[in-house]
Short mmCIF file of C-alpha atoms in Angstrom, two decimals:
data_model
loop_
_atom_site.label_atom_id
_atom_site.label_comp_id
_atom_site.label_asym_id
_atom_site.label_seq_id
_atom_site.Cartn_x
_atom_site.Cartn_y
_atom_site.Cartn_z
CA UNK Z 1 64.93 -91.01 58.58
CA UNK Z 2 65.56 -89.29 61.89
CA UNK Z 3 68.16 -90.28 64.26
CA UNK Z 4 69.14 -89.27 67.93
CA UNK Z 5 72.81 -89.91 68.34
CA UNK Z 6 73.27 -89.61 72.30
CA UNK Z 7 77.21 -89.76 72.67
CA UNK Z 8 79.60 -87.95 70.85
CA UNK Z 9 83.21 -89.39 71.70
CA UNK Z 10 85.75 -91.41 70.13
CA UNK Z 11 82.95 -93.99 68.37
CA UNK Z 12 80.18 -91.56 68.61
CA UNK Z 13 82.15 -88.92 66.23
CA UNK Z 14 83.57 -91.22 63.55
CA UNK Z 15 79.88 -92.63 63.06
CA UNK Z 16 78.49 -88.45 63.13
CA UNK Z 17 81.47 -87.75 60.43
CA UNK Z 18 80.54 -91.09 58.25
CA UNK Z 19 76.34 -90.52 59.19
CA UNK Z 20 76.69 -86.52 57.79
CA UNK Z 21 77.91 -87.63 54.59
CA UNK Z 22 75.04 -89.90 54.47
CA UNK Z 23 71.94 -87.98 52.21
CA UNK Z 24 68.80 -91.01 54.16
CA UNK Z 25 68.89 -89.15 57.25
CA UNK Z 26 66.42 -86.19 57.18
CA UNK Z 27 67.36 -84.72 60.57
CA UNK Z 28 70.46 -86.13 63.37
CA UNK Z 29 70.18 -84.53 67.11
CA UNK Z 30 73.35 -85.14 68.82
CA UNK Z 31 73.17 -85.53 72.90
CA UNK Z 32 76.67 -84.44 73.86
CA UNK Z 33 77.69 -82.00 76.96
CA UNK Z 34 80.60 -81.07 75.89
CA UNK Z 35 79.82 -79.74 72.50
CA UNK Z 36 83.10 -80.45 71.07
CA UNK Z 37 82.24 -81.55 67.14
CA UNK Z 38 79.19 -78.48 67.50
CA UNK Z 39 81.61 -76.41 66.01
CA UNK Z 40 82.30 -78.42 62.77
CA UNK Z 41 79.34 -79.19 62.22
CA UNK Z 42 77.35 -76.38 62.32
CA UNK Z 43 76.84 -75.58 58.85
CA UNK Z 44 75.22 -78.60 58.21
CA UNK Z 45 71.53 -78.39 58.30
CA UNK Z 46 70.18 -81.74 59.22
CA UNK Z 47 72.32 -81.79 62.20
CA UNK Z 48 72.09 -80.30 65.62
CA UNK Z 49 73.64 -80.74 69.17
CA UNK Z 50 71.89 -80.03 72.39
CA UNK Z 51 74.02 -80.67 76.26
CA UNK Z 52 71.14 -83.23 77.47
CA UNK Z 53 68.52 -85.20 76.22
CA UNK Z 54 66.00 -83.13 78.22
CA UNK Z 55 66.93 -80.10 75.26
CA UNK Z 56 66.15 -82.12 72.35
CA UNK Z 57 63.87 -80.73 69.93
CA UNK Z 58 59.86 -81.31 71.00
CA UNK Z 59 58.95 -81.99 67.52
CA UNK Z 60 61.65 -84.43 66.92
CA UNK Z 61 61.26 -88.30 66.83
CA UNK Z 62 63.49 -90.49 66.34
CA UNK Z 63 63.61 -93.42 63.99
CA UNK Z 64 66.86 -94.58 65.24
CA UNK Z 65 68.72 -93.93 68.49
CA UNK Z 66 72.15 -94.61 68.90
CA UNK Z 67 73.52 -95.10 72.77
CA UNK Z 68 77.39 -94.17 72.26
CA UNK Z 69 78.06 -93.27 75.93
CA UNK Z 70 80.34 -95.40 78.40
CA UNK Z 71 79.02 -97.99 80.29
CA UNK Z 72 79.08 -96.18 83.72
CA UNK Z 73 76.75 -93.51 82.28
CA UNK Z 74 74.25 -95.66 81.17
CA UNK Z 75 71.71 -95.14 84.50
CA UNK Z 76 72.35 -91.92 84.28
CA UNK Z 77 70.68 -91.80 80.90
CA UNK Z 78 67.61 -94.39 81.22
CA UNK Z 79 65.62 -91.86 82.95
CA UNK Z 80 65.56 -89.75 80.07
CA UNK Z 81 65.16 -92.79 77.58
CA UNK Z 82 62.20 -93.48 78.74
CA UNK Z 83 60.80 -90.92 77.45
CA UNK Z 84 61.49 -90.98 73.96
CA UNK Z 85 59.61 -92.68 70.95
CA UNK Z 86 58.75 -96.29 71.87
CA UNK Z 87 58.69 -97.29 67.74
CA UNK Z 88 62.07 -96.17 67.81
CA UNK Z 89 64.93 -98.85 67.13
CA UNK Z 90 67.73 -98.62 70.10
CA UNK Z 91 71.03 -99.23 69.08
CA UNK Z 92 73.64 -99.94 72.44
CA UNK Z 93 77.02 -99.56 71.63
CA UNK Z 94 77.96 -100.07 75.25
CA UNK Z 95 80.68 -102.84 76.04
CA UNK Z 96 79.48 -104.98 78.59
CA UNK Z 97 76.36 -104.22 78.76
CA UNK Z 98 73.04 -106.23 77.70
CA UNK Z 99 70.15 -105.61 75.88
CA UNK Z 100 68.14 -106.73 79.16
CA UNK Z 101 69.55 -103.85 81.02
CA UNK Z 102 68.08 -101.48 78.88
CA UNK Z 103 64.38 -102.85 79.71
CA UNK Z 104 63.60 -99.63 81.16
CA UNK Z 105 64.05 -97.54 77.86
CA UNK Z 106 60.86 -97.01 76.08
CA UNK Z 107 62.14 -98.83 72.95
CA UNK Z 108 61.17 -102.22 72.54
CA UNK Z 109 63.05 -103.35 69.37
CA UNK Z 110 66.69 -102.84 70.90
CA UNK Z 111 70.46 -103.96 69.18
CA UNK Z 112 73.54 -104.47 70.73
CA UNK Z 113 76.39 -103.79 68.11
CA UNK Z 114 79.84 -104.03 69.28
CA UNK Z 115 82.11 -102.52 66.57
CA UNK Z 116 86.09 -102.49 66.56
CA UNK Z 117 88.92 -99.86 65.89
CA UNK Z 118 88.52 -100.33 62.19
CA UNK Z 119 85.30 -98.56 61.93
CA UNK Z 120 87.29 -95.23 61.08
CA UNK Z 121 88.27 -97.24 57.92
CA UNK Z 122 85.12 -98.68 57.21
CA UNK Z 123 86.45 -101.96 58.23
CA UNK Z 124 85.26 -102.86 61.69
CA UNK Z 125 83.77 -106.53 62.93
CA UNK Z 126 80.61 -105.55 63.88
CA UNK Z 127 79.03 -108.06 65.86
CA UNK Z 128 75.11 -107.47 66.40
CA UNK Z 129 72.36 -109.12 68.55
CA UNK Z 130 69.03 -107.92 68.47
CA UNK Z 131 65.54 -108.80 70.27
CA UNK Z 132 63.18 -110.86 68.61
CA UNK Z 133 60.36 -107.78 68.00
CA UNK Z 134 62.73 -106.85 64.97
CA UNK Z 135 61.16 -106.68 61.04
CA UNK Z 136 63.26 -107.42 58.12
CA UNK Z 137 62.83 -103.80 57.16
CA UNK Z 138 64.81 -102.95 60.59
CA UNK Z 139 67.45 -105.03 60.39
CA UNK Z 140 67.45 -103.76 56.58
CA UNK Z 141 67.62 -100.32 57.88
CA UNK Z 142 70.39 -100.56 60.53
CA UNK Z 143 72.51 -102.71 58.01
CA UNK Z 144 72.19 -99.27 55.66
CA UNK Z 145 73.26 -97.18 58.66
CA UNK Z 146 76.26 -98.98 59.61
CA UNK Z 147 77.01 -100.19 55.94
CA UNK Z 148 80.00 -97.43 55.68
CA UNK Z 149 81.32 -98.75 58.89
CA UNK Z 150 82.02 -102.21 58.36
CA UNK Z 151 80.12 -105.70 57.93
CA UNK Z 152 77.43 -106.94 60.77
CA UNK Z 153 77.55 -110.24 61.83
CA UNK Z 154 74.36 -111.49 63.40
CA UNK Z 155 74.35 -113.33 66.41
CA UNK Z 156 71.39 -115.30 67.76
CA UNK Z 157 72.47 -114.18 71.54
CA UNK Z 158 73.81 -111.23 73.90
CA UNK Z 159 76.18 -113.67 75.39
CA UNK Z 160 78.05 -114.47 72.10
CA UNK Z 161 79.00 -110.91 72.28
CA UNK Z 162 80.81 -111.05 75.31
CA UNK Z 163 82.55 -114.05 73.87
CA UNK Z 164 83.09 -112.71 70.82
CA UNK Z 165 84.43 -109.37 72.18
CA UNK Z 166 88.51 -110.37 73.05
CA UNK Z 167 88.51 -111.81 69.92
CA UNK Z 168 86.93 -108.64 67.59
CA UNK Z 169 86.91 -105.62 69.79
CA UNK Z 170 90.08 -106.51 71.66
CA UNK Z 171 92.01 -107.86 68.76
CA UNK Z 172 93.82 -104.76 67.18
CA UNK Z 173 95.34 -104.41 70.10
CA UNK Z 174 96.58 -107.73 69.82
CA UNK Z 175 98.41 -107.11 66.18
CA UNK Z 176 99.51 -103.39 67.31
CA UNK Z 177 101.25 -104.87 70.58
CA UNK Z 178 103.08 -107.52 67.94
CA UNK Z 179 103.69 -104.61 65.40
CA UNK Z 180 105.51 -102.96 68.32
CA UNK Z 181 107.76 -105.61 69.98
CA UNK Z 182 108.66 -106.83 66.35
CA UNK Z 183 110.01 -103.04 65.78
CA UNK Z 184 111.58 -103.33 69.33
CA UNK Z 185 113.29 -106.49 68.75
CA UNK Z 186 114.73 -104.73 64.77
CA UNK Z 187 115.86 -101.94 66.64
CA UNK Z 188 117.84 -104.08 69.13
CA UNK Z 189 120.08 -105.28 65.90
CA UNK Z 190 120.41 -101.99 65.03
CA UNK Z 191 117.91 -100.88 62.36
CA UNK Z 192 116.91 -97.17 62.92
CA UNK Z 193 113.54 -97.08 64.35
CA UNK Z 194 111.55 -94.99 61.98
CA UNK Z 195 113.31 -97.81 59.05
CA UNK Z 196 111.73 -100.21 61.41
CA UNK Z 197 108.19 -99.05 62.04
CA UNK Z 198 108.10 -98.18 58.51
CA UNK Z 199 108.83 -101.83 57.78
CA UNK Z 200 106.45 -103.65 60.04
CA UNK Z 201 103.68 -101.48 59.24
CA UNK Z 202 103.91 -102.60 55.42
CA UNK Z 203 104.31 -106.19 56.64
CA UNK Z 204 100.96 -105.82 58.34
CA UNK Z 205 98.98 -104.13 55.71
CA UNK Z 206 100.51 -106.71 53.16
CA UNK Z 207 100.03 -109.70 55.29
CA UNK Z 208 96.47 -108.56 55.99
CA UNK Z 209 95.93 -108.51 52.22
CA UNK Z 210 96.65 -112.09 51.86
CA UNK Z 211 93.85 -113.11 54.43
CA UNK Z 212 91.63 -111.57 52.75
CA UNK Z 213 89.60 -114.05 51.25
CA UNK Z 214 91.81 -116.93 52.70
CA UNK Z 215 90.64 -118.98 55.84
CA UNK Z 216 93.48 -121.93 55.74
CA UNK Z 217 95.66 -120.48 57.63
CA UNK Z 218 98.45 -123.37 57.97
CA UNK Z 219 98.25 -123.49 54.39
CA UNK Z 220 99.33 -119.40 54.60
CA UNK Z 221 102.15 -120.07 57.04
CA UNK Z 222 103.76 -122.91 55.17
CA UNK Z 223 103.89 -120.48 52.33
CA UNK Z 224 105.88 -118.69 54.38
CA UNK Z 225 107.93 -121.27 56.05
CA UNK Z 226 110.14 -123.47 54.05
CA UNK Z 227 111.81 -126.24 55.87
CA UNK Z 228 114.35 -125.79 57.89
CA UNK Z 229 114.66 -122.34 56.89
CA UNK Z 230 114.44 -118.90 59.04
CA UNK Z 231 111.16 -118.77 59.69
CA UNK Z 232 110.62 -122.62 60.35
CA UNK Z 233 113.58 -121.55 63.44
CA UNK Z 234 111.39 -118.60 64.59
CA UNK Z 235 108.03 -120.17 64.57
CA UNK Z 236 109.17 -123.51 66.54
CA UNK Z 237 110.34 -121.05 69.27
CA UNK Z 238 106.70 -118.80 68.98
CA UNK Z 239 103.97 -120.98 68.43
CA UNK Z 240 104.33 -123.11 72.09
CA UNK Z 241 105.08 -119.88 74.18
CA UNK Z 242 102.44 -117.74 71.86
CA UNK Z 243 99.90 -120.24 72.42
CA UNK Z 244 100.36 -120.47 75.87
CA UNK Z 245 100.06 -116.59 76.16
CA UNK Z 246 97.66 -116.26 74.45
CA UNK Z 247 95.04 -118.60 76.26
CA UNK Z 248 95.86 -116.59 79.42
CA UNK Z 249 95.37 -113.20 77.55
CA UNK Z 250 92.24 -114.67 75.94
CA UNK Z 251 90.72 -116.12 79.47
CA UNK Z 252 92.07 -112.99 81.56
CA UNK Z 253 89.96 -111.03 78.91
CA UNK Z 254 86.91 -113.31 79.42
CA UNK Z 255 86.91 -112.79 83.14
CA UNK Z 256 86.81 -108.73 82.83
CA UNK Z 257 83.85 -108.96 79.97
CA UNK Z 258 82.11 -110.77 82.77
CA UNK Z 259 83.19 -108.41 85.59
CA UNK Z 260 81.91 -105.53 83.17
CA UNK Z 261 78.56 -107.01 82.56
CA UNK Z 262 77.83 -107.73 86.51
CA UNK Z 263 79.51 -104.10 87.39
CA UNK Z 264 76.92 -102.96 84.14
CA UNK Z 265 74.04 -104.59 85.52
CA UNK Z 266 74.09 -102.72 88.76
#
């Protein structure tokens, strides 16, 4: 299998370091101008960077081609997709942006994945739509690309996405920004911060275990919180103020995934 990988950045390199280790891909052409990861990669033989898509290879053709680039780059770059192998399956990474705006790329089966933080640990929510044109063997074959980054959930349209995304895509932030007010608030009764952060982060990676598997979450909060007891004290005073936050935070998110796709679409 051949893939063109046109964005090498934050999302773009963690797939290139888990894709390299990967022995189905016969030949990977990396679009990137600033060459950064050519360097660490240049050993490895089925891999090769060129500064713009008009420098990649004649005799290569894609199978695959991964879009990894920020949104505001994206008409930049149709020109040149255009050009490339219409059997080809297009894979957008871009936030905000839908599958119809990439009409003018030669592909015709196209995906829009929208990963998380946790695809450097092979944990992400990856939420997928794709165009109807798809096989089973694509969708087979783009499930054993991304396998090493996390599970896909299928959605059945591009809007669910941008629903879907303050949830998924924005919610590590969410736990990190609670992860850090919780060590705020220890240090404030005097526990050393590095005690602190050291503390919280093992509450989070335990906690996190115990979901696993579990979708009742009352169920895991009363196990927890015992009548009347410490937690039962902190929660009353949390859950109406939380909940009231977070529908704001969750609606002020909605509004800019909207804002994105209109800004996208331009």
């Amino acid at each position: 299998m051949n893939l063109l990988l046109i964005g090498c950045g934050n999302i773009g390199g963690t797939l290139l370091k888990l894709w390299s280790a990967m022995s189905v891909f016969q030949r990977i052409v990396v679009v990137q101008p600033s060459m950064k990861h050519a360097a660490h990669y240049q050993q490895h033989q089925a891999i090769e960077f060129v500064n713009n898509i008009k420098e990649v290879p004649a005799d290569f053709a894609e199978d695959v081609l991964v879009l990894a680039v920020k949104p505001q780059q994206l008409n930049d770059i149709l020109p040149g997709l255009s050009t490339r192998n219409s059997n080809a399956i297009l894979v957008s990474l871009l936030a905000g942006t839908k599958t119809e705006h990439l009409s003018s790329a030669s592909a015709s089966k196209i995906i829009h994945l929208m990963p998380n933080v946790a695809i450097k640990t092979g944990k992400s929510v990856n939420l997928a739509y794709a165009t109807q044109n798809l096989q089973l063997t694509d969708v087979a074959k783009i499930e054993e690309i991304f396998q090493p980054t996390g599970k896909i959930t299928w959605l059945s349209t591009d809007e669910q996405i941008e629903l879907l995304a303050p949830f998924s895509a924005c919610g590590p932030a969410y736990f990190f920004l609670l992860a850090e007010l919780l060590v705020g608030e220890a240090v404030k009764v005097g526990i050393n911060a590095d005690v602190a952060r050291n503390i919280m982060q093992q509450t989070f990676v335990g906690t996190a275990s115990l979901v696993e598997g579990a979708a009742d979450y009352d169920a895991l909060i009363k196990s927890v919180a015992s009548k009347k007891g410490v937690t039962e004290a902190a929660l009353d005073v949390l859950r109406p103020d939380l909940t009231n936050s977070l529908s704001k935070a969750i609606s002020a998110a909605l509004s800019r995934s909207k804002e994105l796709v209109r800004e996208n679409s331009r």
